[in-house]
Tab-separated table of C-alpha atoms and ligand atoms in Angstrom:
chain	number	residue	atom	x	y	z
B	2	UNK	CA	0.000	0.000	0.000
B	3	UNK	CA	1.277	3.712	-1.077
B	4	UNK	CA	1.884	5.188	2.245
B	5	UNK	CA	0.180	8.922	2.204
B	6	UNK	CA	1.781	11.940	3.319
B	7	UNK	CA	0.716	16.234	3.271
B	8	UNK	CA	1.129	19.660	3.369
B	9	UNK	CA	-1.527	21.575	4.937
B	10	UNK	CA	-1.814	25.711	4.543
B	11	UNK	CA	-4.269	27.963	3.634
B	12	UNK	CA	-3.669	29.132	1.160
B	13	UNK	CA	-1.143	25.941	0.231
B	14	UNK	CA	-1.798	26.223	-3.955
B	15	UNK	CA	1.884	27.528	-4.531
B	16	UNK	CA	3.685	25.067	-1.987
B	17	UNK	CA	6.456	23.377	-3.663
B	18	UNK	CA	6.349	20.444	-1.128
B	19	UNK	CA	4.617	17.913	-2.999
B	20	UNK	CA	6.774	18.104	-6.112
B	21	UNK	CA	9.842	18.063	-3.774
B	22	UNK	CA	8.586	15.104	-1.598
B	23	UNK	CA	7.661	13.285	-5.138
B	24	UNK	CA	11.710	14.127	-6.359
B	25	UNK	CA	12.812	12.147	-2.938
B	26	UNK	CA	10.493	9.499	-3.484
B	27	UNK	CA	11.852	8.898	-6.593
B	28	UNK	CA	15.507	8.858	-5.992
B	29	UNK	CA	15.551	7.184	-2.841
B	30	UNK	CA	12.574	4.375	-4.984
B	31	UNK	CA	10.301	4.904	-1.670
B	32	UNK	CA	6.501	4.366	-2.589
B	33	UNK	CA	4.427	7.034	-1.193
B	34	UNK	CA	1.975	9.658	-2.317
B	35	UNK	CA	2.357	13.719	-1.158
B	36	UNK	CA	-0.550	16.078	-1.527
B	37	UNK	CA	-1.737	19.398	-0.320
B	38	UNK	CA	-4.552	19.969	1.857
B	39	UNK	CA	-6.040	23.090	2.388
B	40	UNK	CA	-7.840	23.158	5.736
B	41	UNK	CA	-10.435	26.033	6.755
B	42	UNK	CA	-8.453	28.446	9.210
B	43	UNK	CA	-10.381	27.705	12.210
B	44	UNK	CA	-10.480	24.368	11.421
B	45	UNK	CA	-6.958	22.865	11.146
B	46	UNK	CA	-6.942	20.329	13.966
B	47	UNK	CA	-10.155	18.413	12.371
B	48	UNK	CA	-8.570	18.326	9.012
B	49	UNK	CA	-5.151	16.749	10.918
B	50	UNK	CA	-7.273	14.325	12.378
B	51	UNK	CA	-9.375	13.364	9.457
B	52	UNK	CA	-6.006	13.078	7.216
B	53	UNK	CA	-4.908	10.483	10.006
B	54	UNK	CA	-8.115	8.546	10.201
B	55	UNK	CA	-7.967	7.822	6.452
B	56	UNK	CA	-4.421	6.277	6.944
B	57	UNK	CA	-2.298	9.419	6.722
B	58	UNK	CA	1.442	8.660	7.872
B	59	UNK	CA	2.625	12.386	8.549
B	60	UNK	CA	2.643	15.607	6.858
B	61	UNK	CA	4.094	19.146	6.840
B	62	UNK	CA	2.421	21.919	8.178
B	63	UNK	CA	3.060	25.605	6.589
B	64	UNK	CA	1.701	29.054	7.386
B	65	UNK	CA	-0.614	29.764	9.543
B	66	UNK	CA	-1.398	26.868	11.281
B	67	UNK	CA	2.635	25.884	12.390
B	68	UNK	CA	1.522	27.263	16.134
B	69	UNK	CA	-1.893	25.086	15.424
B	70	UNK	CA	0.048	21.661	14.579
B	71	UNK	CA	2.456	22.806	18.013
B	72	UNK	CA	-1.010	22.451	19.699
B	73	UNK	CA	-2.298	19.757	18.660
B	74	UNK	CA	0.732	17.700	19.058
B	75	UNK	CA	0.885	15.075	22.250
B	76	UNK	CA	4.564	14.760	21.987
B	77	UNK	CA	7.276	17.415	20.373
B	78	UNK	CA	11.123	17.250	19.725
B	79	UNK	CA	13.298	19.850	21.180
B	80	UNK	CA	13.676	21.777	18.359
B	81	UNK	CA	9.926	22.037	18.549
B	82	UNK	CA	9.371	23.219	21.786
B	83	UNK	CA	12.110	25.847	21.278
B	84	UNK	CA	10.147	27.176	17.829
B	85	UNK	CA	6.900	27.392	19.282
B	86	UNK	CA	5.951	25.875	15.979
B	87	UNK	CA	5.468	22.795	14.209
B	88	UNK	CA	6.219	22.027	10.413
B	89	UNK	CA	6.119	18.168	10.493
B	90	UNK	CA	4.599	15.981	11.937
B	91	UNK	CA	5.088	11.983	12.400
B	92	UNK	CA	1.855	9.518	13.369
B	93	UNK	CA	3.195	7.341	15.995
B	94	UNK	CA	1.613	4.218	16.118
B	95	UNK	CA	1.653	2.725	19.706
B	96	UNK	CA	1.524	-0.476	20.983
B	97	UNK	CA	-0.532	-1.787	23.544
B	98	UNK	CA	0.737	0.378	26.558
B	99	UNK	CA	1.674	3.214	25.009
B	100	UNK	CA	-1.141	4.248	22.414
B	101	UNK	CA	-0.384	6.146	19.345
B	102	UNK	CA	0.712	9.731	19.382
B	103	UNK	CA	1.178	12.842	17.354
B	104	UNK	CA	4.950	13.511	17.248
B	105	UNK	CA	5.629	17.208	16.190
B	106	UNK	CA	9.067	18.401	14.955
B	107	UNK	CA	10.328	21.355	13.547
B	108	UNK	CA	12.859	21.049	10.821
B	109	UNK	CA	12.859	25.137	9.994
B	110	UNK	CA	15.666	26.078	11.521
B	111	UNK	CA	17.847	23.091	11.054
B	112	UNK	CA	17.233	22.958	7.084
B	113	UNK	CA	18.703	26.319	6.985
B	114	UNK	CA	21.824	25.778	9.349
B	115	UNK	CA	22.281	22.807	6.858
B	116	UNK	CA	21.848	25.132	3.684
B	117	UNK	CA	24.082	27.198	5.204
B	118	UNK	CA	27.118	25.017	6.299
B	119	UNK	CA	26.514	22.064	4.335
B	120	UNK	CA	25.584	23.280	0.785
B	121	UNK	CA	26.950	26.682	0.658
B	122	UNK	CA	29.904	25.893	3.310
B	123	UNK	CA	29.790	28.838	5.331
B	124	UNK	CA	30.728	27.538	9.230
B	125	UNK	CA	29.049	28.828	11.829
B	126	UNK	CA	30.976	28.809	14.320
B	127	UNK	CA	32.581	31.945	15.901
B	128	UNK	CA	31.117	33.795	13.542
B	129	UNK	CA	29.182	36.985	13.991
B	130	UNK	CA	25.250	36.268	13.559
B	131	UNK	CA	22.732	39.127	12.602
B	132	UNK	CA	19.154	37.654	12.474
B	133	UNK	CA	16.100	40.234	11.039
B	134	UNK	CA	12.751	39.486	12.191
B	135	UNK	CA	11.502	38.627	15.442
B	136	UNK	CA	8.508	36.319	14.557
B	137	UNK	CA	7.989	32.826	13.900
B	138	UNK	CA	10.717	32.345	11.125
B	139	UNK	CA	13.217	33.815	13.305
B	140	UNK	CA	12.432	32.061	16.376
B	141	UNK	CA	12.445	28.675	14.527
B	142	UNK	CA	15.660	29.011	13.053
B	143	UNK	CA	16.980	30.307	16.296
B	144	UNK	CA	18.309	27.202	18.740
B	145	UNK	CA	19.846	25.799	15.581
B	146	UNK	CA	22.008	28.968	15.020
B	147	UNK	CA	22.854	28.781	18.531
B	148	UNK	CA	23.778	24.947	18.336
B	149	UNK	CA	26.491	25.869	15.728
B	150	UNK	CA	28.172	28.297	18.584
B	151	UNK	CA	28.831	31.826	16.955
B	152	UNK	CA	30.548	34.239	18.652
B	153	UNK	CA	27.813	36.513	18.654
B	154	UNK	CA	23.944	36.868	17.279
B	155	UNK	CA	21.865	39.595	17.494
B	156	UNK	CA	18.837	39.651	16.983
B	157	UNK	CA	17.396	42.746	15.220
B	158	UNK	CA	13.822	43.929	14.673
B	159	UNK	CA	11.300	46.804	13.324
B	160	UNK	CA	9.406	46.488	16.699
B	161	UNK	CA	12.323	46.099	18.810
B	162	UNK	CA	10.528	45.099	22.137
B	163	UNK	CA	9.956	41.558	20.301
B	164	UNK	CA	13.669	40.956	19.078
B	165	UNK	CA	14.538	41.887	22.919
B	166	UNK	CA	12.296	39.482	24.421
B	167	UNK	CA	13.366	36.657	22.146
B	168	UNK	CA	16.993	37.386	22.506
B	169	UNK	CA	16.278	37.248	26.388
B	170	UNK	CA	14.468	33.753	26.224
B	171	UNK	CA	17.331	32.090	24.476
B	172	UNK	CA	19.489	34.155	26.449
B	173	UNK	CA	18.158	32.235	29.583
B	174	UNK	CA	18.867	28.480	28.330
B	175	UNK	CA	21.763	27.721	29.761
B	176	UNK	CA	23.372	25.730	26.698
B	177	UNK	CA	23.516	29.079	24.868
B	178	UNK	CA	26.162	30.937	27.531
B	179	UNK	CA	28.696	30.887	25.456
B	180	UNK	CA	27.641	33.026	22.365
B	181	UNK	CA	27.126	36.690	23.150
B	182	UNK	CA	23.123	37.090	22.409
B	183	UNK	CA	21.446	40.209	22.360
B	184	UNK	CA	18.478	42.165	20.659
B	185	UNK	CA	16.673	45.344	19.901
B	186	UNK	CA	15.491	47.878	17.088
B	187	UNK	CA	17.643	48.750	13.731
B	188	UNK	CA	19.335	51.744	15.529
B	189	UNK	CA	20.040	49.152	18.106
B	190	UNK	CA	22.475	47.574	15.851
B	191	UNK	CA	26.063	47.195	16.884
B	192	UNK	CA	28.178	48.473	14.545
B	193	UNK	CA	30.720	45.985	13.423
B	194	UNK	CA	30.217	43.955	10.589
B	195	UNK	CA	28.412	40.937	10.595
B	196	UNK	CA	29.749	37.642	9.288
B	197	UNK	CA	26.186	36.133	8.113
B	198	UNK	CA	22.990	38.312	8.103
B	199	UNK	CA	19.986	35.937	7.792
B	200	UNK	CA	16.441	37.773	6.972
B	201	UNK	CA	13.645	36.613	8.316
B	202	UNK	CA	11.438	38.978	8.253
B	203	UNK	CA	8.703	38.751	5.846
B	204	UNK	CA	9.837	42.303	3.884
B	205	UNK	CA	10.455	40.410	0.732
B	206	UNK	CA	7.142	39.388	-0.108
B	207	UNK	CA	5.960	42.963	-0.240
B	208	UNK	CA	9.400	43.319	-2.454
B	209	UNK	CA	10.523	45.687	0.700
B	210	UNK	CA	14.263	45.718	2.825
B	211	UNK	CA	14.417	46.154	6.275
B	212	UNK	CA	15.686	49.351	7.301
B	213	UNK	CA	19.032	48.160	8.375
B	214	UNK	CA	22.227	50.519	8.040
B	215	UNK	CA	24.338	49.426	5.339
B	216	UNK	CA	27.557	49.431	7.906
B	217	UNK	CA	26.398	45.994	8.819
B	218	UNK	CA	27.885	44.218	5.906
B	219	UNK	CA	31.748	44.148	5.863
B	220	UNK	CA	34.211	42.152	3.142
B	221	UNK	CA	33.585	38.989	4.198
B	222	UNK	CA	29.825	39.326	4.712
B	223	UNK	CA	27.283	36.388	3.207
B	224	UNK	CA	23.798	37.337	3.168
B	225	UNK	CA	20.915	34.889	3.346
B	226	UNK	CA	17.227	35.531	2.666
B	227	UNK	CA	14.987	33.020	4.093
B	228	UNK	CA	12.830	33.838	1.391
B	229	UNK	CA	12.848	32.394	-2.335
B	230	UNK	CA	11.348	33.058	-5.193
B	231	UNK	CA	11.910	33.429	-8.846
B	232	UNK	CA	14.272	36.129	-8.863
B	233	UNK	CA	16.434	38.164	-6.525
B	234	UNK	CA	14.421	39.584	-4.001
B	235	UNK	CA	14.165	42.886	-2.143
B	236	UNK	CA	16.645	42.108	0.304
B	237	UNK	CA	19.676	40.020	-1.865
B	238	UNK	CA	19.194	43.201	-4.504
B	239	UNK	CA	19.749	45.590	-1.585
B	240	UNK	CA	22.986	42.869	-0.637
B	241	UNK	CA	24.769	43.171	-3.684
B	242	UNK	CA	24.562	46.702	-3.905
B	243	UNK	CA	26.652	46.961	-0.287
B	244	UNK	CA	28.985	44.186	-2.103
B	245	UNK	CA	28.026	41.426	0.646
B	246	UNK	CA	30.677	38.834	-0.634
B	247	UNK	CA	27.991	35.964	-0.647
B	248	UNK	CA	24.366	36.136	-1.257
B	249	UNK	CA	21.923	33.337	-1.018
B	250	UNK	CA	17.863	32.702	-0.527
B	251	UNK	CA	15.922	30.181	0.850
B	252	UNK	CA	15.624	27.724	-1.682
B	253	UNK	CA	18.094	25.449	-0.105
B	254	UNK	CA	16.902	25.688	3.356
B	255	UNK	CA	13.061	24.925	1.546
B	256	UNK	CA	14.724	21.799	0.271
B	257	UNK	CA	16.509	20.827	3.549
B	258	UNK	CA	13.788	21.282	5.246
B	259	UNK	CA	11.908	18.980	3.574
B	260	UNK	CA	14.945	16.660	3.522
B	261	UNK	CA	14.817	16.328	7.616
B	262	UNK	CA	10.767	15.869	7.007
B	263	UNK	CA	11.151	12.787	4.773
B	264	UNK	CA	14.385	11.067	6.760
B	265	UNK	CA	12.025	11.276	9.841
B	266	UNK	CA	9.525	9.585	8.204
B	267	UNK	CA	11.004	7.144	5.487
B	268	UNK	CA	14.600	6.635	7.579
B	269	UNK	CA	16.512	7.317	4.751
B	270	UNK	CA	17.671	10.609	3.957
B	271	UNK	CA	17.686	11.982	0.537
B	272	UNK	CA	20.609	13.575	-1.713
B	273	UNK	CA	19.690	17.028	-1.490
B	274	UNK	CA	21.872	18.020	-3.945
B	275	UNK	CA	20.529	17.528	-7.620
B	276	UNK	CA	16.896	18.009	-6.086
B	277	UNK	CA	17.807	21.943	-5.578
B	278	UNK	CA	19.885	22.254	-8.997
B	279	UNK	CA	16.295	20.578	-10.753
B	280	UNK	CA	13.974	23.482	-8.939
B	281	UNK	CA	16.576	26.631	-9.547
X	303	LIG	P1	3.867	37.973	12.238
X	303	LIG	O1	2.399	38.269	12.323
X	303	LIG	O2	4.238	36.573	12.501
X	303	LIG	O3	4.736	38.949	12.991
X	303	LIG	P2	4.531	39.363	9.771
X	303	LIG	O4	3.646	40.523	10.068
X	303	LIG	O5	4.554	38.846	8.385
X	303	LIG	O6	4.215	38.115	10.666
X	303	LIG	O7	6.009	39.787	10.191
X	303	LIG	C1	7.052	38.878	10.227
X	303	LIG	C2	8.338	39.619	10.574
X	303	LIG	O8	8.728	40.455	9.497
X	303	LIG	C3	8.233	40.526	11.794
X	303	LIG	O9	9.468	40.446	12.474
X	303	LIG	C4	8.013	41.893	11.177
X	303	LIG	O10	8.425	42.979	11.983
X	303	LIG	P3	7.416	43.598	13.107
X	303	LIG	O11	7.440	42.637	14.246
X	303	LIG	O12	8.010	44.901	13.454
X	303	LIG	O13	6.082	43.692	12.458
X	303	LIG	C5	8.897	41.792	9.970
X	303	LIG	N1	8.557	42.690	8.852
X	303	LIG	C6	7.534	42.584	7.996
X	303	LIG	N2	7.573	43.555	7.066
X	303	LIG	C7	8.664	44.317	7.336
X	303	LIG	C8	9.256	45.455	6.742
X	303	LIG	N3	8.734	46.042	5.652
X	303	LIG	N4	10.396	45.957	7.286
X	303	LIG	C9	10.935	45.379	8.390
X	303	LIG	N5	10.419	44.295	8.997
X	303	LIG	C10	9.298	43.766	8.488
């Protein structure tokens, strides 16, 4: 039997999950079908339940109902509780102690560390983090920055209160002592350069930049937008004209992502590789 899997989103027309999901079936010959399921927005837990009723394995869950799937979830990963958020999610099936559970992960912030030091080679560690945004993209990627042990990360934002309260949460687990972690507003910004600047603020779908001084980029400077689309967006436009020396968006991270999604499910984890060369 074809074991079923699913995005759900509203709206979820555009998601490129299914045809990724389908590439990884393929190449790793695992036999399972991937659709998309738009659920009403007050009504995501029914739909999650329905899927599993009718022999649903696990699926992805994308904007808005990540905070929804962290809800409905009886168990979560780490990386999960630290996001707040859910993207994937893995039906358990029990035996006759334990029954079966919702597992909820969160493979957001991972998939991009993984863009980032795997595909594009850009280590982490000791570096100088700026992070733009203060809301759920930014907080997901967030303990996986931290993992990789910069030096420092800030955490900017246009509302600074937010990117102060987040900075002071992480700041707080004790695992993350030894990177110097801090957050406020743009004018907030300290002014040495940055070695990666990772946007995650959601600027680029209204084609806009965050109002960030230029001074933050230096020579060495790579500049990631969490967001992908066709062509260069707002913020990698705005990148090249301060000469960051690398400049990336988040097509890579979509794909890992979905790579951490399917090894959790299927065990086996996919060659990410030709999968993000066939969707550039
Ligand atoms: P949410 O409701 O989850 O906050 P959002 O309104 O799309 O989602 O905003 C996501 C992030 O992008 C936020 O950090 C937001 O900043 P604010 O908290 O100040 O609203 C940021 N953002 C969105 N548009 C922006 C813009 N044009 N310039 C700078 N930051 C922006």
């Amino acid at each position: 039997m074809t074991d079923r899997y699913a995005v759900f989103g509203n709206p979820v027309a555009h998601s490129r999950s299914p045809e990724i999901h389908a590439a990884f079936a393929q190449q790793t010959v695992q036999d399972l079908s991937y659709e998309k399921i738009e659920a009403p927005l007050d009504g995501f837990e029914k739909a999650l339940y329905e899927f599993r009723s009718q022999g649903g394995k696990g699926c992805n869950i994308t904007l808005p109902f990540k905070h929804d799937a962290y809800t409905a979830c009886d168990e979560l990963s780490k990386r999960a509780q630290r996001a707040g958020a859910v993207n994937t999610i893995l039906f358990r099936e029990g035996d006759r102690l334990f029954g079966d559970t919702v597992f909820g992960d969160n493979t957001d912030g991972i998939g991009l560390v993984r863009d980032l030091t795997h595909n594009l080679g850009i280590s982490l560690a000791e570096k100088r983090i700026l992070v733009l945004g203060a809301s759920g993209a930014a907080r997901g990627a967030l303990q996986p920055l931290l993992d990789e042990e910069p030096s420092a990360l800030f955490i900017t934002n246009r509302t600074a209160v937010k990117a102060q309260e987040l900075a002071q949460e992480f700041h707080d687990y004790p695992e993350n002592k030894d990177t110097d972690l801090a957050g406020g507003g743009f004018a907030d910004i300290p002014t040495e350069p940055f070695g990666v600047i990772i946007n995650a603020t959601s600027a680029s779908v209204s084609g806009e930049v965050p109002d960030i001084p230029a001074s933050v980029i230096g020579g060495q400077s790579c500049c990631y937008d969490m967001y992908y689309a066709q062509q260069a967006t707002a913020f990698m436009v705005w990148a090249e004209s301060n000469h960051a020396s690398q400049i990336h968006d988040g097509l890579g991270m979509l794909v890992e992502q979905a790579a951490a999604s399917f090894e959790s499910w299927r065990g086996v984890r996919p060659d990410t590789g030709p999968v993000i060369k066939q969707f550039r």
